[in-house]
XYZ file of C-alpha atoms in Angstrom:
651
model
C -8.326 30.235 -22.233
C -5.883 28.700 -24.249
C -6.340 25.540 -26.261
C -9.936 25.878 -24.661
C -11.877 24.907 -27.872
C -9.733 22.190 -28.756
C -10.413 20.374 -25.582
C -14.132 21.506 -25.639
C -14.482 19.708 -29.182
C -12.306 16.784 -27.876
C -14.954 16.433 -24.733
C -17.597 16.449 -26.814
C -16.426 13.450 -28.959
C -15.056 11.683 -25.841
C -19.161 11.960 -24.800
C -21.163 10.339 -27.291
C -21.014 7.260 -29.159
C -21.750 6.058 -32.380
C -23.533 3.289 -34.306
C -21.353 0.377 -35.059
C -21.915 -3.757 -36.235
C -18.415 -4.823 -34.917
C -17.567 -6.598 -32.194
C -15.455 -4.186 -29.426
C -11.622 -5.341 -29.193
C -11.365 -7.941 -26.293
C -10.369 -7.209 -22.925
C -6.904 -7.476 -21.650
C -6.231 -10.841 -20.474
C -5.714 -11.159 -16.883
C -3.066 -13.736 -15.675
C -4.807 -17.721 -14.653
C -4.908 -18.500 -10.689
C -5.541 -22.221 -9.875
C -7.116 -21.499 -6.165
C -6.208 -25.353 -5.570
C -2.135 -24.711 -6.394
C -1.373 -21.368 -5.639
C 1.215 -19.838 -7.450
C 3.880 -16.735 -6.395
C 4.178 -15.588 -9.809
C 3.456 -17.426 -13.819
C 4.646 -20.767 -13.320
C 6.925 -20.682 -10.543
C 6.872 -22.618 -7.463
C 3.466 -23.036 -5.676
C 3.415 -21.901 -1.900
C 4.129 -25.070 -0.563
C 7.066 -25.737 -2.428
C 8.886 -22.329 -1.421
C 7.664 -22.150 2.618
C 9.043 -25.763 2.221
C 12.360 -24.215 0.268
C 12.750 -22.078 3.305
C 12.220 -24.967 6.274
C 15.060 -26.963 4.537
C 17.752 -24.499 5.252
C 16.068 -24.139 8.812
C 15.471 -27.775 9.435
C 19.630 -29.010 7.939
C 21.963 -30.541 11.093
C 24.402 -27.465 10.600
C 28.220 -28.573 11.706
C 31.086 -26.214 11.262
C 34.440 -28.141 11.082
C 37.102 -26.416 13.476
C 34.425 -24.142 14.977
C 35.569 -22.890 18.079
C 33.423 -22.279 21.137
C 32.156 -18.236 21.641
C 32.311 -16.002 24.483
C 30.802 -12.406 25.450
C 33.570 -10.597 27.879
C 34.993 -8.481 25.531
C 32.098 -7.487 24.314
C 30.499 -6.674 27.309
C 33.354 -4.275 27.627
C 33.279 -2.466 24.646
C 29.509 -1.899 24.771
C 27.522 0.454 26.979
C 26.651 0.147 30.263
C 23.835 0.405 29.401
C 23.643 -2.689 27.144
C 24.749 -6.366 28.447
C 24.928 -9.595 26.987
C 24.359 -12.341 29.579
C 23.356 -16.286 29.300
C 22.748 -18.809 32.209
C 24.389 -21.613 31.143
C 26.923 -22.182 28.536
C 28.368 -25.268 26.740
C 30.225 -26.583 23.833
C 29.290 -28.922 21.639
C 33.199 -30.350 19.991
C 31.016 -32.342 17.037
C 29.019 -29.921 15.522
C 30.882 -26.637 16.811
C 28.537 -24.938 18.562
C 27.955 -23.172 21.380
C 24.948 -24.298 23.091
C 23.309 -21.340 25.485
C 20.521 -21.559 27.801
C 18.817 -18.055 28.514
C 21.186 -15.914 26.077
C 19.779 -12.735 26.582
C 20.754 -9.028 25.452
C 19.549 -6.572 28.584
C 19.464 -3.078 27.834
C 20.107 -1.959 31.812
C 17.197 0.564 32.450
C 15.443 1.039 35.786
C 13.483 -1.257 35.668
C 15.922 -3.161 33.099
C 14.041 -5.036 29.576
C 15.805 -6.860 26.924
C 15.178 -10.153 24.503
C 15.504 -13.183 26.125
C 16.086 -16.837 23.982
C 15.407 -20.080 25.907
C 17.785 -22.077 24.346
C 20.454 -20.905 21.513
C 22.968 -22.144 19.722
C 25.905 -20.388 17.776
C 28.400 -21.312 14.977
C 31.610 -19.230 14.352
C 31.185 -16.146 16.140
C 33.992 -13.511 15.862
C 33.936 -11.503 19.130
C 37.238 -9.701 18.208
C 35.596 -8.193 14.997
C 32.721 -7.211 16.444
C 34.564 -5.291 19.497
C 37.075 -3.115 16.809
C 33.194 -2.402 14.862
C 32.084 -1.346 17.908
C 35.288 0.632 19.053
C 35.267 2.427 15.384
C 37.999 -0.193 13.580
C 38.059 -2.046 10.552
C 35.214 0.016 9.270
C 35.978 -0.633 6.085
C 36.060 -3.980 6.028
C 33.588 -6.819 5.181
C 33.606 -9.749 7.319
C 31.067 -12.575 8.602
C 30.249 -12.254 11.862
C 29.193 -15.289 12.330
C 28.246 -18.542 10.434
C 24.515 -19.552 11.912
C 22.360 -19.205 14.524
C 19.484 -20.763 15.898
C 17.424 -19.665 19.107
C 14.217 -21.095 20.547
C 11.558 -19.542 22.449
C 12.405 -15.964 22.101
C 10.179 -13.458 23.796
C 10.829 -9.741 25.329
C 11.021 -9.256 28.242
C 10.335 -5.891 31.001
C 9.180 -3.779 28.213
C 5.525 -2.567 29.617
C 7.357 -1.852 33.066
C 10.123 0.335 31.594
C 7.524 1.813 29.564
C 5.166 3.021 32.004
C 7.894 4.224 34.081
C 9.401 6.083 31.411
C 5.958 7.307 30.969
C 5.065 7.997 34.691
C 8.612 10.323 34.792
C 7.596 12.618 31.293
C 3.800 12.920 33.451
C 6.020 13.966 36.985
C 7.889 16.440 35.069
C 4.610 18.481 33.748
C 5.064 21.636 35.864
C 0.653 21.917 35.719
C -0.817 19.839 37.999
C -4.049 19.971 36.578
C -2.499 18.965 33.238
C -0.937 16.133 34.022
C -4.099 14.719 36.401
C -5.563 14.638 32.174
C -2.710 12.634 31.529
C -2.922 8.858 31.780
C -1.423 5.881 30.083
C -0.079 2.640 30.876
C 0.697 -0.429 28.955
C -0.825 -3.749 30.388
C 0.352 -5.957 28.088
C 3.438 -6.619 25.904
C 3.966 -9.923 24.655
C 6.014 -10.294 21.408
C 7.323 -13.679 21.578
C 8.824 -16.113 18.314
C 8.991 -20.181 18.631
C 11.923 -20.652 16.481
C 14.821 -18.748 14.650
C 17.249 -19.769 12.307
C 19.900 -17.108 10.893
C 23.006 -18.188 8.482
C 25.720 -16.184 7.455
C 25.386 -12.596 8.868
C 28.073 -9.996 7.810
C 28.789 -7.023 8.201
C 29.820 -4.498 5.380
C 31.241 -1.352 5.171
C 30.392 1.817 7.726
C 29.899 4.821 6.005
C 28.377 8.138 7.903
C 28.607 11.398 7.138
C 26.853 14.816 8.432
C 24.546 16.054 6.260
C 25.867 19.174 4.938
C 24.035 22.595 6.001
C 23.359 22.621 2.093
C 20.296 20.371 3.063
C 19.543 22.570 5.774
C 19.429 25.335 3.339
C 17.090 23.035 1.230
C 15.095 22.461 4.317
C 14.237 26.227 4.487
C 15.155 25.187 8.328
C 15.862 28.671 10.325
C 19.236 29.176 11.776
C 17.958 28.891 15.612
C 16.055 25.666 15.074
C 18.809 23.865 12.822
C 20.651 22.494 16.185
C 17.853 20.269 16.548
C 16.844 19.838 13.452
C 20.578 18.049 12.726
C 20.486 16.070 16.051
C 17.793 14.618 14.157
C 18.871 14.256 10.823
C 21.810 12.405 12.100
C 19.994 10.292 14.167
C 18.243 9.141 11.076
C 21.718 8.767 9.028
C 23.318 6.490 12.067
C 20.299 4.320 11.799
C 20.430 4.149 8.340
C 24.455 3.522 8.413
C 23.857 0.856 10.698
C 21.186 -0.865 9.114
C 23.409 -1.474 6.117
C 26.299 -3.043 7.707
C 24.413 -6.184 7.812
C 24.492 -8.861 4.965
C 22.292 -11.803 5.917
C 22.499 -15.341 3.545
C 18.954 -17.145 4.962
C 16.754 -16.519 8.206
C 13.489 -18.161 8.956
C 10.930 -17.371 12.098
C 8.686 -19.440 13.281
C 5.314 -19.134 14.877
C 5.625 -15.458 15.545
C 3.074 -13.140 17.726
C 2.515 -9.717 18.862
C 0.133 -8.977 21.965
C -0.368 -5.469 23.079
C -2.510 -3.417 25.100
C -2.455 -0.238 25.815
C -4.999 2.132 28.189
C -5.095 5.891 27.833
C -7.396 7.924 29.575
C -8.709 11.474 31.483
C -11.536 12.430 33.258
C -13.978 12.760 30.431
C -12.999 9.492 28.183
C -11.272 6.266 28.550
C -9.619 4.920 25.587
C -8.859 0.917 25.403
C -6.361 -0.242 22.333
C -5.142 -3.619 21.765
C -2.859 -4.994 18.694
C -2.427 -8.635 18.105
C -0.284 -10.394 15.435
C 0.696 -13.513 14.824
C 2.976 -15.111 11.322
C 3.401 -19.092 11.308
C 6.124 -18.272 9.613
C 8.382 -15.942 8.210
C 11.822 -15.747 5.867
C 13.794 -13.821 3.946
C 17.123 -14.131 1.677
C 19.983 -12.159 -0.055
C 19.490 -9.626 2.303
C 22.181 -6.784 1.547
C 21.765 -3.801 3.914
C 18.061 -2.357 2.777
C 18.210 -4.724 -0.235
C 16.164 -7.841 0.112
C 16.424 -10.196 -2.492
C 12.932 -12.136 -1.926
C 11.046 -12.312 1.521
C 8.066 -14.115 2.231
C 5.729 -14.886 5.372
C 3.017 -17.642 5.450
C -0.714 -17.197 7.451
C -0.432 -14.028 8.545
C -2.854 -12.102 10.975
C -2.783 -8.665 12.394
C -5.982 -7.052 14.261
C -5.987 -3.856 15.902
C -9.479 -2.285 18.347
C -9.893 0.859 20.362
C -13.246 0.858 22.611
C -14.118 4.477 23.719
C -15.844 4.933 27.358
C -16.891 7.571 29.892
C -18.431 5.708 31.756
C -22.034 6.063 31.509
C -22.045 10.496 30.940
C -21.622 12.247 27.623
C -21.014 9.695 25.246
C -24.702 7.986 27.180
C -26.629 11.588 26.870
C -25.765 11.386 23.042
C -27.351 7.772 21.904
C -23.610 5.939 22.741
C -24.900 3.938 25.756
C -22.219 1.262 25.088
C -19.166 3.536 24.463
C -17.788 2.921 21.085
C -15.667 0.493 19.317
C -13.582 -0.609 16.761
C -11.980 -3.223 15.458
C -9.888 -4.391 12.184
C -8.546 -7.656 11.446
C -6.208 -8.555 8.363
C -5.382 -12.260 7.173
C -3.312 -13.578 4.397
C -2.501 -17.476 3.761
C 0.539 -16.309 1.681
C 2.860 -12.693 1.382
C 6.076 -12.230 -0.617
C 8.032 -9.983 -1.916
C 11.115 -10.227 -4.390
C 13.281 -7.609 -5.645
C 13.319 -4.575 -3.339
C 16.765 -2.586 -3.274
C 16.758 0.541 -1.483
C 20.677 0.610 -0.182
C 21.998 2.687 -2.623
C 19.930 5.044 -2.218
C 19.782 5.172 2.144
C 23.786 5.013 1.129
C 23.564 7.947 -0.514
C 21.374 9.692 2.331
C 23.947 7.972 5.171
C 26.504 9.766 3.219
C 25.186 13.105 3.330
C 24.331 13.191 0.280
C 21.427 13.596 -2.776
C 21.264 10.932 -5.874
C 22.056 12.600 -8.656
C 20.376 11.995 -11.731
C 23.588 9.745 -13.455
C 22.337 7.368 -10.821
C 19.599 6.460 -12.832
C 19.331 2.605 -11.255
C 18.826 3.796 -8.055
C 16.068 1.994 -6.468
C 13.447 -1.088 -7.163
C 10.427 -1.772 -5.233
C 10.501 -4.896 -6.274
C 7.685 -7.263 -7.199
C 5.237 -7.826 -4.556
C 2.331 -10.778 -3.982
C -0.553 -11.834 -1.564
C -2.862 -14.781 -1.456
C -6.223 -15.041 0.162
C -6.192 -11.994 1.848
C -9.759 -10.807 4.395
C -9.675 -7.309 5.798
C -12.210 -7.252 8.413
C -13.530 -4.306 10.036
C -15.841 -4.924 13.047
C -16.512 -8.493 12.124
C -17.292 -7.386 8.704
C -15.615 -8.403 5.675
C -15.563 -5.628 3.917
C -13.049 -6.860 1.382
C -11.797 -10.087 0.281
C -9.111 -11.095 -2.642
C -7.574 -14.933 -3.847
C -4.718 -13.107 -5.237
C -3.174 -9.358 -5.221
C 0.011 -8.432 -6.904
C 1.848 -5.306 -7.236
C 4.699 -5.021 -9.448
C 7.162 -1.716 -8.822
C 10.396 -3.428 -9.794
C 11.103 -1.051 -12.761
C 12.667 2.479 -11.275
C 14.664 5.409 -13.370
C 16.019 7.106 -10.303
C 12.775 8.594 -8.843
C 10.964 7.747 -11.187
C 8.579 4.194 -12.269
C 8.768 2.877 -15.580
C 6.228 0.724 -14.573
C 3.590 0.059 -11.968
C 1.524 -2.277 -11.715
C -1.928 -3.849 -9.798
C -3.128 -7.075 -10.579
C -6.448 -7.640 -8.528
C -8.173 -11.296 -8.970
C -10.746 -13.310 -7.606
C -12.216 -10.096 -5.098
C -15.064 -8.637 -3.584
C -16.285 -5.230 -1.668
C -18.697 -5.876 1.280
C -21.038 -2.811 0.863
C -23.308 -4.114 3.075
C -20.796 -4.777 6.133
C -19.441 -1.347 4.970
C -22.961 0.080 5.304
C -23.244 -1.827 8.525
C -19.698 -0.348 9.848
C -21.143 3.089 9.306
C -24.004 2.565 11.238
C -21.871 0.737 14.311
C -20.305 4.416 14.449
C -23.937 5.902 14.703
C -25.918 6.332 17.919
C -27.262 3.533 18.742
C -30.267 5.258 20.586
C -30.596 8.576 19.456
C -33.178 11.202 20.402
C -36.576 10.131 18.995
C -37.900 12.527 15.716
C -34.229 13.920 15.740
C -32.082 14.491 13.039
C -30.195 11.437 13.389
C -32.699 9.113 14.248
C -33.696 10.178 11.005
C -29.960 9.223 9.427
C -29.860 5.755 11.288
C -33.514 4.773 9.732
C -32.585 5.449 6.220
C -29.293 3.833 6.422
C -30.937 0.875 8.046
C -33.870 0.327 5.382
C -30.643 1.227 2.756
C -29.071 -2.045 4.042
C -31.739 -3.785 4.569
C -32.414 -3.538 0.677
C -28.814 -4.053 -0.879
C -29.569 -8.470 -0.326
C -32.943 -7.874 -2.588
C -30.800 -6.287 -5.645
C -27.479 -8.411 -5.153
C -26.112 -5.833 -3.927
C -24.441 -6.652 -0.407
C -21.077 -7.762 -1.982
C -19.691 -6.909 -5.650
C -17.326 -9.180 -6.724
C -14.577 -8.208 -9.372
C -11.480 -8.415 -10.892
C -9.132 -5.637 -11.632
C -5.839 -4.683 -13.598
C -4.149 -1.189 -13.376
C -0.817 -0.146 -14.571
C 0.898 3.097 -15.841
C 4.346 2.992 -18.051
C 7.090 5.618 -18.948
C 9.246 4.899 -21.826
C 12.350 6.819 -19.931
C 14.053 6.678 -24.109
C 10.954 7.647 -26.037
C 8.477 9.139 -23.341
C 5.774 6.991 -24.137
C 3.366 6.943 -21.827
C 0.739 4.551 -21.281
C -2.190 4.391 -18.371
C -4.474 1.203 -18.864
C -7.606 -0.609 -16.617
C -9.504 -3.223 -16.921
C -12.357 -4.913 -14.603
C -14.918 -7.234 -14.882
C -17.710 -8.120 -12.597
C -19.942 -10.944 -12.329
C -23.744 -10.413 -12.592
C -22.448 -6.732 -13.063
C -20.541 -5.778 -16.103
C -16.886 -4.805 -17.288
C -15.039 -2.310 -18.215
C -11.194 -1.474 -19.687
C -9.807 1.784 -20.725
C -6.299 3.787 -21.750
C -4.751 6.843 -22.545
C -1.854 7.264 -24.216
C 1.021 10.688 -23.755
C 4.238 10.892 -25.283
C 5.580 13.044 -22.688
C 9.329 13.941 -21.907
C 12.225 11.280 -21.696
C 14.486 10.771 -19.346
C 17.199 13.003 -21.023
C 14.848 15.753 -21.051
C 13.591 15.616 -17.935
C 17.344 15.598 -16.436
C 17.918 18.842 -18.394
C 15.326 20.206 -16.608
C 16.202 19.193 -13.320
C 19.850 20.659 -13.716
C 18.458 23.769 -15.668
C 18.845 27.006 -12.998
C 14.514 28.124 -13.953
C 13.069 24.133 -13.099
C 9.646 25.535 -13.657
C 10.359 27.036 -16.821
C 12.458 23.988 -18.396
C 9.897 21.515 -17.369
C 7.145 23.535 -19.035
C 9.386 23.785 -22.293
C 10.479 19.967 -22.094
C 6.468 18.691 -21.817
C 5.489 21.410 -24.922
C 8.207 19.831 -26.987
C 7.305 16.460 -25.987
C 3.703 16.077 -25.532
C 1.739 14.194 -27.903
C -1.535 12.304 -27.920
C -1.385 8.612 -28.992
C -4.755 7.304 -28.522
C -7.439 6.464 -25.644
C -10.211 4.007 -25.093
C -13.386 3.578 -23.157
C -14.972 0.667 -23.128
C -18.473 -0.537 -20.783
C -20.564 -3.789 -20.785
C -23.369 -4.034 -19.261
C -24.181 -7.218 -17.808
C -26.904 -6.547 -15.239
C -25.575 -3.685 -12.918
C -27.287 -1.036 -14.542
C -30.914 -2.555 -13.774
C -29.676 -3.648 -10.329
C -28.505 -0.134 -8.966
C -31.495 1.681 -10.820
C -33.611 -1.223 -8.800
C -31.826 0.520 -5.490
C -32.502 3.773 -6.103
C -36.267 3.234 -6.782
C -36.542 1.573 -3.652
C -34.423 4.434 -1.642
C -36.731 7.181 -3.856
C -39.835 4.998 -1.996
C -38.182 5.931 1.343
C -38.440 9.482 0.480
C -42.737 9.696 -0.623
C -42.493 13.676 0.735
C -39.121 14.892 -1.372
C -39.159 15.518 -5.120
C -36.217 13.398 -6.139
C -37.935 10.763 -4.050
C -41.615 10.958 -5.738
C -39.618 11.296 -9.056
C -37.781 7.857 -8.992
C -39.668 6.464 -6.245
C -42.486 5.671 -9.026
C -40.482 4.451 -11.458
C -39.260 0.844 -11.830
C -36.174 0.156 -13.504
C -37.122 0.126 -16.905
C -38.743 3.463 -16.928
C -35.818 4.451 -15.445
C -33.773 4.092 -17.972
C -36.245 5.234 -20.412
C -36.331 8.485 -18.710
C -32.077 8.360 -18.779
C -32.825 7.919 -22.358
C -35.236 10.251 -23.112
C -32.375 13.291 -21.412
C -30.093 12.287 -23.362
C -32.317 12.810 -26.412
C -33.267 16.338 -25.348
C -29.681 17.331 -26.221
C -29.504 16.590 -29.426
C -30.577 19.595 -31.052
C -27.712 21.636 -29.144
C -25.155 18.849 -29.791
C -25.745 18.918 -33.536
C -24.944 22.198 -33.963
C -21.198 21.590 -33.619
C -20.800 18.155 -35.573
C -23.563 16.726 -37.615
C -23.185 13.438 -36.361
C -23.888 14.248 -32.570
C -27.821 13.595 -32.779
C -26.867 9.920 -34.123
C -24.267 9.892 -31.064
C -27.346 10.670 -28.497
C -29.557 8.688 -29.905
C -26.785 5.327 -30.426
C -26.255 6.849 -26.284
C -29.772 6.938 -25.482
C -30.033 3.275 -27.127
C -27.469 1.798 -24.747
C -28.618 2.950 -21.653
C -32.149 2.314 -22.289
C -31.563 -1.355 -23.406
C -30.105 -3.833 -20.830
C -27.246 -5.522 -22.413
C -25.009 -4.195 -24.386
C -21.317 -2.554 -24.602
C -20.103 0.917 -25.305
C -16.644 1.560 -26.856
C -14.957 5.366 -27.744
C -11.845 4.892 -29.219
C -9.051 6.928 -30.488
C -6.109 6.318 -33.011
C -4.504 9.509 -33.925
C -3.956 10.245 -37.796
C -1.652 12.757 -37.327
C 0.095 14.213 -34.979
C -1.769 15.485 -31.691
C 0.925 18.060 -30.470
C 1.238 21.308 -28.662
C 1.766 22.681 -31.983
C -1.145 20.982 -33.724
C -3.647 21.764 -30.252
C -2.121 25.942 -31.361
C -3.690 25.714 -34.099
C -6.653 23.904 -33.616
C -7.589 26.619 -31.085
C -7.243 29.315 -33.264
C -9.779 28.153 -35.630
C -10.729 24.992 -34.820
C -13.118 22.670 -37.568
C -14.504 20.418 -34.849
C -15.269 18.092 -37.584
C -11.779 17.308 -38.841
C -10.269 17.055 -34.866
C -12.727 14.310 -34.842
C -11.631 12.850 -38.134
C -7.304 13.444 -36.791
C -8.112 11.987 -34.077
C -9.236 8.966 -35.974
C -12.389 8.723 -33.764
C -14.553 5.651 -33.763
C -17.591 4.309 -31.256
C -18.966 1.766 -30.815
C -22.351 0.710 -29.692
C -22.927 -3.178 -29.786
C -26.753 -4.145 -28.404
C -26.545 -7.765 -26.923
């Protein structure tokens, strides 16, 4: 029961409202957004300027003085027999220094074979000797350029569907239970992955670093001895993928008109499932790639969609009210997407070497800054979410601990009616008459039809949410603000002091980590203030009016009869009466509680107006303070020490 009385008093203070005459502090300002010339960040270049800069690199007439003809004979000799590089025709352009290929392909020589092919390609400065040495386990500590530039056109994967289908057929054949094998059916009907054009500049190979993870990792993961063989294979495969990925460094790369079109059929004797995946990217580019670090990447004109259809050819689904089966489709589109400052290579290096980074590696990683423009999410062809701009900042980390995470959304809207219709789409289209399902379908249909009448079919909003932790001082803050045209505004924060980085590191290195963290928290924790602000701009009237209409649908239910016979004004009065009924009991703990409750009742009773709770402590509210407050609390003193003020402002 420790600290219960103190927390109870704090909660009471936060649940009541005192009258005031001054306007509440303004909401935090959100960054401006110019819809005609969208900005990537601040006063940076526009989307069009950014894409044009990448395109300029790709469109330059590149030449390499002293270039020599490239070949793959030695490379094919060094590659495993399963992999080969081939071409239909080859020539050398002495003027540009490029080796030009027709039908350049990388093939995986299974039966059937599959791979990647470019109808045309040009390659400058290819260092075959270095690549062959790498494949042979030599020159692993060196960094060297593999080629200066690669240009390719009409790029596509080939043979993938047949290869996967053959592999799956072999898997089914290996199933000893014939009845179980008959129930398994999967086929890729289509696998089309293409790109119109690709340009890569200055691909370098960095040193290769790899070491198997030590046994201590499997001890930490609590893997039984008899299972360590398979676990070790899986972990080392991941390590090798990381190790190879870290060797690649690229100055610039772009891709035009990339498309993915995939159709998969799964089935059994009882149910057929058809799945489709499509994606297109009009333009994609990145720069300063170094292993798993990326300086910046952009994508323009992006669309991805996936759909699933469940059909049992007229048996069980039809019997429960789904004569046309069940279908689901999701589609996302965005005009522009970018991120910059992604840093994961240092962490990947530790993992590839079989090490775990200690807290001395403070500058370990960064998620960078991400931005999206003109984003739309459709579910079953209904717009359920739109946003002009979405920004995410995850750039600042100390070890694995974020110093700041911020999400900023502007010009957004949630399609409430579309979400309701989506839910309706998963209910039986022909339920049995007078069944429970029929009642649910009818009620949802009616509720959806009422949304538009109360301006609730689509809810617009802007939102900012952030959390920050100062690793030097332990100061911590979570804050949020929102605004919805025709509904209202809101804002709030809570400020605490938590353990700083040194205290966290000391606890992590302690033998009893749990006890060390508890001690660090008790030594550091302090409440530095909080705020909650709300402004009504018509939202309550819309919600209460909608609730009243829903109540009218259920006149035989107690709650339906009650709210169905009240309009929004009467429902406001009903809520206010309920609040006022608590005056007597609340005032026994705090003398001014009756006045606070009256102010709160006025806020909900009267359209418009605003309500704010604000705490600016006048003393240190730490664990020691809470210990004393819990043994003999004076509610009025606690409220005074919190520097607690509240403001109700009528419209």
